[in-house]
Phi, psi and omega in degrees: 000135188272164178286337176280348170275330170277325167230095186292171192287162164224079185206188185268025166283342168312325177284131173253081192197136166319138131097013173261144185232131182246128191204157194250131189230124168279093177238134177043050176065020162213161210255107144300137154277147152221150184252124155224154176210141181128167194275143188287003182251343178303167171282155193282154174200120153265147185233146186217112181276163170230206194278128008240062198267185180209169181329309182320352178287337189265355188315331185294307194283326158346273196300315178294327174293327189282336162305329190264355157110042184228139143316113183246145200227105195240107163283153112309092192289146177335124190085352169232175197015235181285030178249166184299141155262086183286137187293158149095148181314314181299334195286355182254356157312140160317320185266014143263346152276338167303312184291327182299300167341273184326304165310311173310318177290322162294325178307327183272000161100008175270113179290323199212184188175147174281134195236127187240116184249170156230141171056243156311319172299324165309309174316299164323296179317311185292330173276343175302287185308314167299319173284328187213084193288332180290355170275000196239116186255291149239165177243125170255129178223139186245120164044040152223143180271198189252152202320306215283316171323276188321300187293359156271322194283342177280334175272351186236336173287107166290328162327294183291322161341296189282335168280351193259018184310324201282333168300317181285325184299327196276348174285346186279138170304109141069351180286312195298318199293310156334313186265324183300307187285016183286147180046039172088009185062056187281313174298310170328313174302311179313304179301324185282302179305312189302318176289342198255166171272133164335093167124019187285317183246114178253173200312331182279314171287324197275352184279346190262334168303314171309314186299296191310318179292000190244000160304310150246011180096168172289319182333283174307340171281326182305296205304315156350296187284326181272340178273002175287321191289321186265019168268151162301134162275145201319146189279358161231161160262342186252140189246130188260346183267148189295126175237123178250133182228117160272145199213095193295116185276008167264029183278105189274010173268324193223142182271133192298001190272352190296319188295337169292306182317294184338311187296337187277009197227019153253144164284333152229089180267148172196124191245125176260104185257137172268113166292151192015045154246138188284218181281320166291026187311346200268334195261330178262000162210134182286334182301005193265331172286325174285343176279308174292298166329321174301325198287285205302311186282000000 
């Protein structure tokens, strides 16, 4: 068996399309693997994956956005896949992940960009818009609530406390890493399958996710959640940029009422819900990409 067989590629070559490039960027003191596509002069869109995802989670959106006339930049966020995984929980505070995105936009020679985030990448996207509003033109959010809504709901909703059990579990030292790494990350695979509709993740896709997890291990991804609880609140709560929230109504980790409440924190917000779609709404509904393109255009 060759090394390629045991560690299959997880870079931009996973998408069979012209113009897809894997690059390395040194921003905010960290080395990031970044997949790019589209004309460098076109309007810039940055796509942010969540947990336990990597850049490949946007494989359906990248070609469509390029066809619609956008420059697309998709990082593996720090600690994930081919990007650097710095030591220490403080390296994974949301404020650091936010600074990575702002530095990446500047590295593209831009002052601002459209920003789309899913899951934890959505938390980062919300925070960029709230911490550095001049860096965001339009905001797209997939199945993650506004930070203030999440904090308030966690304090007041026993149902959401129960659904967020994993956030508290991830605060334990070492045990989450051991459990989630066991048996070739079988519990991570089970989490993908449990939180999605049947058939969303086929065997080939799961193998690619396993390969991505092996590069940095599970620990840095768990540190996202540890760092999340150490991050100070952003300086403002109201999002001024035009914002689209797309929400799969069958998300088992988040109570659906948070979707509408999040729009209440946006000066110019719109909610699009998708019945019978899971947390992985952009994998399961092509209309999500259509909505995002209309929003950005």
